[in-house]
mmCIF file of C-alpha atoms and ligand atoms in Angstrom:
data_model
loop_
_atom_site.group_PDB
_atom_site.id
_atom_site.type_symbol
_atom_site.label_atom_id
_atom_site.label_comp_id
_atom_site.label_asym_id
_atom_site.label_seq_id
_atom_site.Cartn_x
_atom_site.Cartn_y
_atom_site.Cartn_z
ATOM 1 C CA UNK A 27 124.094 36.367 43.812
ATOM 2 C CA UNK A 28 124.019 34.835 40.324
ATOM 3 C CA UNK A 29 125.288 36.552 37.420
ATOM 4 C CA UNK A 30 123.804 35.474 34.011
ATOM 5 C CA UNK A 31 126.117 36.244 31.172
ATOM 6 C CA UNK A 32 125.136 37.250 27.522
ATOM 7 C CA UNK A 33 125.146 34.838 24.758
ATOM 8 C CA UNK A 34 128.504 34.657 23.303
ATOM 9 C CA UNK A 35 130.300 36.069 26.120
ATOM 10 C CA UNK A 36 134.197 35.983 25.569
ATOM 11 C CA UNK A 37 136.630 34.363 27.951
ATOM 12 C CA UNK A 38 138.139 37.827 28.467
ATOM 13 C CA UNK A 39 134.722 39.217 29.724
ATOM 14 C CA UNK A 40 134.162 36.274 31.845
ATOM 15 C CA UNK A 41 137.566 36.454 33.388
ATOM 16 C CA UNK A 42 136.824 40.246 33.965
ATOM 17 C CA UNK A 43 133.637 39.785 35.648
ATOM 18 C CA UNK A 44 135.178 37.114 38.051
ATOM 19 C CA UNK A 45 138.009 39.733 38.787
ATOM 20 C CA UNK A 46 135.562 42.389 39.659
ATOM 21 C CA UNK A 47 133.472 40.208 42.023
ATOM 22 C CA UNK A 48 136.483 38.402 43.533
ATOM 23 C CA UNK A 49 138.042 41.819 44.063
ATOM 24 C CA UNK A 50 135.154 42.686 46.401
ATOM 25 C CA UNK A 51 136.042 39.759 48.592
ATOM 26 C CA UNK A 52 133.471 37.021 47.248
ATOM 27 C CA UNK A 53 134.191 33.681 45.633
ATOM 28 C CA UNK A 54 133.133 32.825 42.119
ATOM 29 C CA UNK A 55 131.899 29.524 40.466
ATOM 30 C CA UNK A 56 131.296 29.195 37.060
ATOM 31 C CA UNK A 57 128.753 26.884 35.345
ATOM 32 C CA UNK A 58 128.931 26.626 31.749
ATOM 33 C CA UNK A 59 125.502 25.781 30.244
ATOM 34 C CA UNK A 60 124.790 24.963 26.373
ATOM 35 C CA UNK A 61 123.681 28.485 25.710
ATOM 36 C CA UNK A 62 124.759 30.670 28.672
ATOM 37 C CA UNK A 63 127.431 30.857 31.230
ATOM 38 C CA UNK A 64 126.421 31.500 34.805
ATOM 39 C CA UNK A 65 128.613 32.961 37.373
ATOM 40 C CA UNK A 66 127.746 32.027 41.074
ATOM 41 C CA UNK A 67 128.978 34.598 43.769
ATOM 42 C CA UNK A 68 129.593 33.308 47.216
ATOM 43 C CA UNK A 69 130.318 35.419 50.275
ATOM 44 C CA UNK A 70 129.073 38.586 51.687
ATOM 45 C CA UNK A 71 126.431 39.755 49.109
ATOM 46 C CA UNK A 72 126.255 43.072 51.025
ATOM 47 C CA UNK A 73 129.456 44.010 49.395
ATOM 48 C CA UNK A 74 127.882 43.857 45.841
ATOM 49 C CA UNK A 75 125.175 46.198 47.090
ATOM 50 C CA UNK A 76 125.270 49.295 44.917
ATOM 51 C CA UNK A 77 127.978 47.831 42.574
ATOM 52 C CA UNK A 78 126.482 48.381 38.867
ATOM 53 C CA UNK A 79 127.095 44.880 37.996
ATOM 54 C CA UNK A 80 124.909 45.363 34.724
ATOM 55 C CA UNK A 81 127.310 47.731 33.308
ATOM 56 C CA UNK A 82 130.094 44.992 33.178
ATOM 57 C CA UNK A 83 130.745 44.071 29.649
ATOM 58 C CA UNK A 84 129.172 40.616 29.051
ATOM 59 C CA UNK A 85 126.836 40.671 31.944
ATOM 60 C CA UNK A 86 123.005 40.000 31.068
ATOM 61 C CA UNK A 87 121.057 39.660 34.338
ATOM 62 C CA UNK A 88 121.770 39.367 37.960
ATOM 63 C CA UNK A 89 119.644 37.726 40.606
ATOM 64 C CA UNK A 90 119.980 38.025 44.200
ATOM 65 C CA UNK A 91 119.464 34.794 46.241
ATOM 66 C CA UNK A 92 119.489 36.420 49.645
ATOM 67 C CA UNK A 93 116.349 38.595 50.500
ATOM 68 C CA UNK A 94 117.317 42.242 50.521
ATOM 69 C CA UNK A 95 115.486 42.714 53.801
ATOM 70 C CA UNK A 96 116.839 40.893 56.792
ATOM 71 C CA UNK A 97 115.232 42.035 60.179
ATOM 72 C CA UNK A 98 111.809 41.585 58.542
ATOM 73 C CA UNK A 99 112.415 38.391 57.039
ATOM 74 C CA UNK A 100 111.479 34.744 58.320
ATOM 75 C CA UNK A 101 115.072 33.966 58.324
ATOM 76 C CA UNK A 102 115.651 36.470 61.299
ATOM 77 C CA UNK A 103 112.641 35.212 63.264
ATOM 78 C CA UNK A 104 111.007 32.033 62.286
ATOM 79 C CA UNK A 105 108.103 32.292 64.716
ATOM 80 C CA UNK A 106 105.450 35.018 64.085
ATOM 81 C CA UNK A 107 106.091 38.138 66.008
ATOM 82 C CA UNK A 108 103.298 39.479 68.376
ATOM 83 C CA UNK A 109 102.823 43.134 68.983
ATOM 84 C CA UNK A 110 101.297 44.179 71.862
ATOM 85 C CA UNK A 111 98.419 47.022 71.487
ATOM 86 C CA UNK A 112 96.594 48.047 74.743
ATOM 87 C CA UNK A 113 95.338 44.835 76.465
ATOM 88 C CA UNK A 114 95.482 42.850 73.060
ATOM 89 C CA UNK A 115 98.204 41.428 70.740
ATOM 90 C CA UNK A 116 98.393 41.616 66.971
ATOM 91 C CA UNK A 117 99.890 38.455 65.420
ATOM 92 C CA UNK A 118 98.542 36.225 67.989
ATOM 93 C CA UNK A 119 95.708 33.791 67.734
ATOM 94 C CA UNK A 120 92.945 36.564 68.015
ATOM 95 C CA UNK A 121 91.993 38.591 65.108
ATOM 96 C CA UNK A 122 92.664 42.308 65.913
ATOM 97 C CA UNK A 123 89.950 44.614 64.647
ATOM 98 C CA UNK A 124 90.982 48.234 64.500
ATOM 99 C CA UNK A 125 87.868 50.488 63.715
ATOM 100 C CA UNK A 126 86.783 53.886 63.727
ATOM 101 C CA UNK A 127 86.290 56.905 61.426
ATOM 102 C CA UNK A 128 88.506 58.057 58.518
ATOM 103 C CA UNK A 129 88.961 61.333 60.183
ATOM 104 C CA UNK A 130 88.229 62.529 63.819
ATOM 105 C CA UNK A 131 85.429 65.136 63.191
ATOM 106 C CA UNK A 132 84.487 65.734 67.150
ATOM 107 C CA UNK A 133 84.260 64.341 70.345
ATOM 108 C CA UNK A 134 80.820 63.088 70.369
ATOM 109 C CA UNK A 135 80.813 61.167 67.091
ATOM 110 C CA UNK A 136 84.332 59.577 68.166
ATOM 111 C CA UNK A 137 82.827 58.607 71.714
ATOM 112 C CA UNK A 138 79.615 57.028 69.948
ATOM 113 C CA UNK A 139 81.943 55.256 67.460
ATOM 114 C CA UNK A 140 84.392 54.051 69.895
ATOM 115 C CA UNK A 141 81.903 52.842 72.477
ATOM 116 C CA UNK A 142 79.881 50.953 69.864
ATOM 117 C CA UNK A 143 82.810 49.288 67.998
ATOM 118 C CA UNK A 144 84.224 48.223 71.473
ATOM 119 C CA UNK A 145 80.918 46.502 72.505
ATOM 120 C CA UNK A 146 81.008 44.451 69.099
ATOM 121 C CA UNK A 147 84.645 43.351 69.316
ATOM 122 C CA UNK A 148 87.079 46.013 67.970
ATOM 123 C CA UNK A 149 90.133 46.291 70.252
ATOM 124 C CA UNK A 150 91.645 49.479 69.025
ATOM 125 C CA UNK A 151 90.114 52.693 67.673
ATOM 126 C CA UNK A 152 91.251 54.366 64.506
ATOM 127 C CA UNK A 153 90.968 58.012 63.627
ATOM 128 C CA UNK A 154 92.831 60.581 61.483
ATOM 129 C CA UNK A 155 93.795 63.959 63.105
ATOM 130 C CA UNK A 156 96.342 64.634 60.312
ATOM 131 C CA UNK A 157 94.814 63.528 56.892
ATOM 132 C CA UNK A 158 96.755 63.078 53.837
ATOM 133 C CA UNK A 159 94.324 64.134 51.125
ATOM 134 C CA UNK A 160 94.619 64.073 47.290
ATOM 135 C CA UNK A 161 93.276 67.576 47.082
ATOM 136 C CA UNK A 162 94.546 70.405 49.183
ATOM 137 C CA UNK A 163 91.004 71.710 49.300
ATOM 138 C CA UNK A 164 89.559 68.555 50.952
ATOM 139 C CA UNK A 165 89.116 68.518 54.790
ATOM 140 C CA UNK A 166 92.705 67.952 56.098
ATOM 141 C CA UNK A 167 91.870 66.912 59.789
ATOM 142 C CA UNK A 168 91.541 68.563 63.183
ATOM 143 C CA UNK A 169 95.222 68.230 63.791
ATOM 144 C CA UNK A 170 96.192 68.688 67.554
ATOM 145 C CA UNK A 171 92.523 69.027 68.628
ATOM 146 C CA UNK A 172 91.855 65.652 66.976
ATOM 147 C CA UNK A 173 94.676 63.997 68.916
ATOM 148 C CA UNK A 174 93.346 65.580 72.158
ATOM 149 C CA UNK A 175 89.950 64.132 71.170
ATOM 150 C CA UNK A 176 91.328 60.785 70.678
ATOM 151 C CA UNK A 177 93.219 60.732 74.023
ATOM 152 C CA UNK A 178 89.809 61.685 75.885
ATOM 153 C CA UNK A 179 87.942 58.938 74.287
ATOM 154 C CA UNK A 180 90.757 56.519 75.015
ATOM 155 C CA UNK A 181 90.677 57.694 78.726
ATOM 156 C CA UNK A 182 86.911 57.206 78.461
ATOM 157 C CA UNK A 183 87.008 53.625 76.952
ATOM 158 C CA UNK A 184 90.244 52.233 77.634
ATOM 159 C CA UNK A 185 90.720 51.768 73.798
ATOM 160 C CA UNK A 186 94.213 52.128 72.309
ATOM 161 C CA UNK A 187 94.312 54.915 69.634
ATOM 162 C CA UNK A 188 95.731 54.388 66.278
ATOM 163 C CA UNK A 189 96.391 57.549 64.185
ATOM 164 C CA UNK A 190 98.412 58.794 61.167
ATOM 165 C CA UNK A 191 101.751 60.673 61.438
ATOM 166 C CA UNK A 192 102.596 62.343 58.053
ATOM 167 C CA UNK A 193 105.569 64.207 58.707
ATOM 168 C CA UNK A 194 108.857 64.015 60.588
ATOM 169 C CA UNK A 195 108.028 67.222 62.344
ATOM 170 C CA UNK A 196 104.963 65.741 63.630
ATOM 171 C CA UNK A 197 106.405 62.570 65.044
ATOM 172 C CA UNK A 198 106.874 63.799 68.813
ATOM 173 C CA UNK A 199 103.536 65.483 68.928
ATOM 174 C CA UNK A 200 101.563 62.514 67.417
ATOM 175 C CA UNK A 201 103.733 59.833 69.599
ATOM 176 C CA UNK A 202 102.805 61.906 72.621
ATOM 177 C CA UNK A 203 99.267 60.777 72.037
ATOM 178 C CA UNK A 204 99.122 57.569 69.798
ATOM 179 C CA UNK A 205 99.269 53.931 71.031
ATOM 180 C CA UNK A 206 100.206 53.015 67.362
ATOM 181 C CA UNK A 207 101.516 55.361 64.778
ATOM 182 C CA UNK A 208 100.000 54.876 61.210
ATOM 183 C CA UNK A 209 102.277 55.529 58.322
ATOM 184 C CA UNK A 210 99.657 56.070 55.164
ATOM 185 C CA UNK A 211 100.109 54.570 51.837
ATOM 186 C CA UNK A 212 101.421 58.015 50.482
ATOM 187 C CA UNK A 213 104.197 58.098 52.730
ATOM 188 C CA UNK A 214 105.260 54.526 52.737
ATOM 189 C CA UNK A 215 108.503 55.423 51.028
ATOM 190 C CA UNK A 216 109.261 58.521 53.088
ATOM 191 C CA UNK A 217 112.450 57.235 54.359
ATOM 192 C CA UNK A 218 113.195 60.051 56.747
ATOM 193 C CA UNK A 219 109.629 59.450 58.298
ATOM 194 C CA UNK A 220 110.189 55.701 58.589
ATOM 195 C CA UNK A 221 113.710 56.361 60.406
ATOM 196 C CA UNK A 222 112.039 58.865 62.693
ATOM 197 C CA UNK A 223 109.463 56.522 63.917
ATOM 198 C CA UNK A 224 112.085 53.680 63.855
ATOM 199 C CA UNK A 225 113.833 55.702 66.882
ATOM 200 C CA UNK A 226 110.749 55.160 68.917
ATOM 201 C CA UNK A 227 109.426 51.708 70.365
ATOM 202 C CA UNK A 228 105.875 52.558 69.699
ATOM 203 C CA UNK A 229 104.136 50.273 67.409
ATOM 204 C CA UNK A 230 103.810 51.432 63.789
ATOM 205 C CA UNK A 231 101.028 50.392 61.453
ATOM 206 C CA UNK A 232 102.747 50.597 57.680
ATOM 207 C CA UNK A 233 100.316 50.747 55.014
ATOM 208 C CA UNK A 234 101.486 49.481 51.661
ATOM 209 C CA UNK A 235 101.919 52.448 49.059
ATOM 210 C CA UNK A 236 99.748 52.345 46.182
ATOM 211 C CA UNK A 237 102.580 51.408 43.756
ATOM 212 C CA UNK A 238 104.598 49.556 46.039
ATOM 213 C CA UNK A 239 105.609 46.012 45.605
ATOM 214 C CA UNK A 240 105.637 43.504 48.526
ATOM 215 C CA UNK A 241 109.516 43.674 48.438
ATOM 216 C CA UNK A 242 109.229 47.599 48.732
ATOM 217 C CA UNK A 243 106.752 47.397 51.660
ATOM 218 C CA UNK A 244 109.245 44.873 53.399
ATOM 219 C CA UNK A 245 112.103 47.126 52.708
ATOM 220 C CA UNK A 246 110.226 50.063 54.382
ATOM 221 C CA UNK A 247 109.412 47.976 57.392
ATOM 222 C CA UNK A 248 113.221 47.275 57.357
ATOM 223 C CA UNK A 249 113.923 50.936 57.593
ATOM 224 C CA UNK A 250 111.843 51.185 60.607
ATOM 225 C CA UNK A 251 113.424 47.938 62.355
ATOM 226 C CA UNK A 252 116.940 48.981 61.405
ATOM 227 C CA UNK A 253 116.579 52.155 63.503
ATOM 228 C CA UNK A 254 115.739 49.679 66.615
ATOM 229 C CA UNK A 255 112.038 49.829 66.601
ATOM 230 C CA UNK A 256 110.870 46.199 66.122
ATOM 231 C CA UNK A 257 107.071 46.641 66.508
ATOM 232 C CA UNK A 258 105.945 47.097 62.942
ATOM 233 C CA UNK A 259 102.713 45.716 61.535
ATOM 234 C CA UNK A 260 102.043 45.760 57.723
ATOM 235 C CA UNK A 261 98.742 46.673 56.156
ATOM 236 C CA UNK A 262 97.475 45.603 52.711
ATOM 237 C CA UNK A 263 95.157 48.370 51.653
ATOM 238 C CA UNK A 264 94.877 47.857 47.850
ATOM 239 C CA UNK A 265 97.114 49.185 45.066
ATOM 240 C CA UNK A 266 96.648 51.273 41.869
ATOM 241 C CA UNK A 267 96.028 49.000 38.980
ATOM 242 C CA UNK A 268 94.085 49.705 35.446
ATOM 243 C CA UNK A 269 91.056 48.403 37.139
ATOM 244 C CA UNK A 270 88.403 51.134 37.709
ATOM 245 C CA UNK A 271 85.548 49.086 39.132
ATOM 246 C CA UNK A 272 87.086 49.615 42.675
ATOM 247 C CA UNK A 273 89.030 52.547 44.348
ATOM 248 C CA UNK A 274 92.384 50.322 44.560
ATOM 249 C CA UNK A 275 92.762 46.601 43.747
ATOM 250 C CA UNK A 276 92.897 44.713 46.652
ATOM 251 C CA UNK A 277 95.970 42.366 46.420
ATOM 252 C CA UNK A 278 94.645 39.555 48.224
ATOM 253 C CA UNK A 279 97.753 37.207 47.409
ATOM 254 C CA UNK A 280 99.994 39.611 49.247
ATOM 255 C CA UNK A 281 98.780 38.557 52.379
ATOM 256 C CA UNK A 282 99.889 34.881 52.170
ATOM 257 C CA UNK A 283 102.892 35.992 50.390
ATOM 258 C CA UNK A 284 103.767 38.281 53.193
ATOM 259 C CA UNK A 285 102.934 35.782 55.780
ATOM 260 C CA UNK A 286 105.478 33.534 54.195
ATOM 261 C CA UNK A 287 108.224 36.123 53.750
ATOM 262 C CA UNK A 288 108.122 37.867 57.168
ATOM 263 C CA UNK A 289 107.315 37.146 60.782
ATOM 264 C CA UNK A 290 105.683 40.621 61.220
ATOM 265 C CA UNK A 291 101.607 40.706 61.640
ATOM 266 C CA UNK A 292 99.705 41.532 58.475
ATOM 267 C CA UNK A 293 96.615 43.516 58.686
ATOM 268 C CA UNK A 294 94.032 44.186 55.705
ATOM 269 C CA UNK A 295 92.113 47.479 55.028
ATOM 270 C CA UNK A 296 89.166 46.369 52.883
ATOM 271 C CA UNK A 297 87.755 49.888 53.371
ATOM 272 C CA UNK A 298 90.676 51.653 51.290
ATOM 273 C CA UNK A 299 91.087 48.750 49.039
ATOM 274 C CA UNK A 300 87.377 48.509 47.752
ATOM 275 C CA UNK A 301 86.294 52.044 48.361
ATOM 276 C CA UNK A 302 82.906 51.055 48.668
ATOM 277 C CA UNK A 303 80.824 49.954 51.807
ATOM 278 C CA UNK A 304 79.448 46.849 50.079
ATOM 279 C CA UNK A 305 82.822 45.339 49.431
ATOM 280 C CA UNK A 306 83.910 45.798 52.993
ATOM 281 C CA UNK A 307 82.383 42.555 54.359
ATOM 282 C CA UNK A 308 83.394 40.304 51.285
ATOM 283 C CA UNK A 309 86.899 41.589 51.117
ATOM 284 C CA UNK A 310 87.206 41.018 54.941
ATOM 285 C CA UNK A 311 86.159 37.445 54.742
ATOM 286 C CA UNK A 312 88.755 36.859 52.084
ATOM 287 C CA UNK A 313 91.373 38.513 53.922
ATOM 288 C CA UNK A 314 90.728 36.419 57.173
ATOM 289 C CA UNK A 315 90.753 33.382 54.993
ATOM 290 C CA UNK A 316 94.033 34.345 53.351
ATOM 291 C CA UNK A 317 95.632 34.336 56.769
ATOM 292 C CA UNK A 318 95.655 38.206 57.757
ATOM 293 C CA UNK A 319 96.103 38.683 61.369
ATOM 294 C CA UNK A 320 93.422 41.509 61.611
ATOM 295 C CA UNK A 321 91.341 44.181 59.868
ATOM 296 C CA UNK A 322 91.440 47.832 59.774
ATOM 297 C CA UNK A 323 87.763 49.019 59.069
ATOM 298 C CA UNK A 324 86.380 52.526 58.675
ATOM 299 C CA UNK A 325 83.111 53.012 60.719
ATOM 300 C CA UNK A 326 81.086 56.274 61.106
ATOM 301 C CA UNK A 327 77.908 57.005 62.871
ATOM 302 C CA UNK A 328 76.314 58.788 59.697
ATOM 303 C CA UNK A 329 78.705 57.979 56.801
ATOM 304 C CA UNK A 330 76.558 60.448 54.555
ATOM 305 C CA UNK A 331 77.821 63.329 56.576
ATOM 306 C CA UNK A 332 81.417 61.964 56.883
ATOM 307 C CA UNK A 333 84.246 64.696 55.973
ATOM 308 C CA UNK A 334 86.206 61.955 54.378
ATOM 309 C CA UNK A 335 85.825 58.331 52.790
ATOM 310 C CA UNK A 336 82.071 58.496 53.803
ATOM 311 C CA UNK A 337 81.484 55.937 50.741
ATOM 312 C CA UNK A 338 83.426 53.331 52.150
ATOM 313 C CA UNK A 339 82.448 53.619 55.780
ATOM 314 C CA UNK A 340 80.202 51.191 57.598
ATOM 315 C CA UNK A 341 77.449 52.676 59.852
ATOM 316 C CA UNK A 342 77.034 50.815 63.087
ATOM 317 C CA UNK A 343 74.665 48.423 62.087
ATOM 318 C CA UNK A 344 76.831 47.323 59.026
ATOM 319 C CA UNK A 345 79.814 46.930 61.369
ATOM 320 C CA UNK A 346 77.743 44.896 63.960
ATOM 321 C CA UNK A 347 76.711 42.717 60.757
ATOM 322 C CA UNK A 348 80.316 42.510 59.622
ATOM 323 C CA UNK A 349 81.556 41.359 63.088
ATOM 324 C CA UNK A 350 78.782 38.862 63.307
ATOM 325 C CA UNK A 351 79.168 37.296 59.719
ATOM 326 C CA UNK A 352 83.068 37.185 60.153
ATOM 327 C CA UNK A 353 82.945 34.606 62.881
ATOM 328 C CA UNK A 354 82.904 31.475 60.659
ATOM 329 C CA UNK A 355 85.604 32.746 58.757
ATOM 330 C CA UNK A 356 87.906 33.336 61.706
ATOM 331 C CA UNK A 357 86.787 30.096 63.090
ATOM 332 C CA UNK A 358 87.828 28.182 59.730
ATOM 333 C CA UNK A 359 91.111 30.153 59.771
ATOM 334 C CA UNK A 360 91.623 28.530 63.145
ATOM 335 C CA UNK A 361 91.558 32.194 64.967
ATOM 336 C CA UNK A 362 89.289 33.885 67.451
ATOM 337 C CA UNK A 363 87.338 36.938 67.558
ATOM 338 C CA UNK A 364 86.771 38.695 71.174
ATOM 339 C CA UNK A 365 82.933 38.801 72.264
HETATM 340 C C1 PEP B 7 93.588 56.127 56.187
HETATM 341 O O1 PEP B 7 93.678 55.051 56.843
HETATM 342 O O2 PEP B 7 92.382 56.788 56.413
HETATM 343 C C2 PEP B 7 94.225 56.461 54.998
HETATM 344 C C3 PEP B 7 94.470 57.864 54.740
HETATM 345 O O3 PEP B 7 94.918 55.194 54.375
HETATM 346 P P1 PEP B 7 95.828 54.945 53.312
HETATM 347 O O4 PEP B 7 97.100 55.663 53.610
HETATM 348 O O5 PEP B 7 95.777 53.731 53.058
HETATM 349 O O6 PEP B 7 95.186 55.721 51.887
HETATM 350 MN MN1 MN B 8 90.316 56.807 54.882
#
């Protein structure tokens, strides 16, 4: 931790800053610059967590040298973590494609979708049974029936299923069906929910909140991991900015930043990021080129009749074309795609 003092800090103030920090068991080192005096604090920085250092007279700014996340950080595990899902792994050489409808709407549409995407190289099936909708009047999912349909289609195809859990009270139910639990953007900072899924060992797909920084996302992952569940996969799905041309602003740079900061796998969701089907392919290419470990893509047999997110859902033909045109980008990134 580095404390930068205000211009014209007095010797008394400087002594007081040092006493406060040293009383917490850290050592201090003072560096006298031409304009500013800086106090370096060495020792267990955790002891300074929660101490309102900025309120000490003479303190201007405080800079953490250590990352606030630990288990999620590259310092904790230098090699990329691989997370098993079905017969595949997320974070290995193979690009993981998770695809399926925004919402589970019925058995037939889900089964058709699953069989089609599976034949084209997707390794896992997504579909929301509990849907977080901005309006309470929108379709909010089939609930338990949706989970049952997902499980039936898994039995039929062997594909692992990824579905969202919205509330701590649903964790047990959703976990009794899902192979991977999705925490949606709107819940990324629902700390009770993060801790609840942290008590399981089931893989968690943690989507970035729309107003969350990269650090917020990594600290949310830390919540899950700190409860004992190391199987966290991060997902960049676009953030809110002043831009209105796309549903969200795809933060492409967050992908290589995350890959540098954490050993956890990173997926991209170009469907929610762009909000338009014509943007799904270019954003997917960019994500793979930027180092993403996989993609989550919304696919619907008939997007124009979808109960949610039809505008950004690919039909089967568009998904086939995406998987085909993705290949050179996957190869250029030194990765593989099944099929
Ligand atoms: C979804 O995956 O359908 C979804 C609701 O995503 P997000 O939480 O990123 O909006
Ligand atoms: Mn959706």
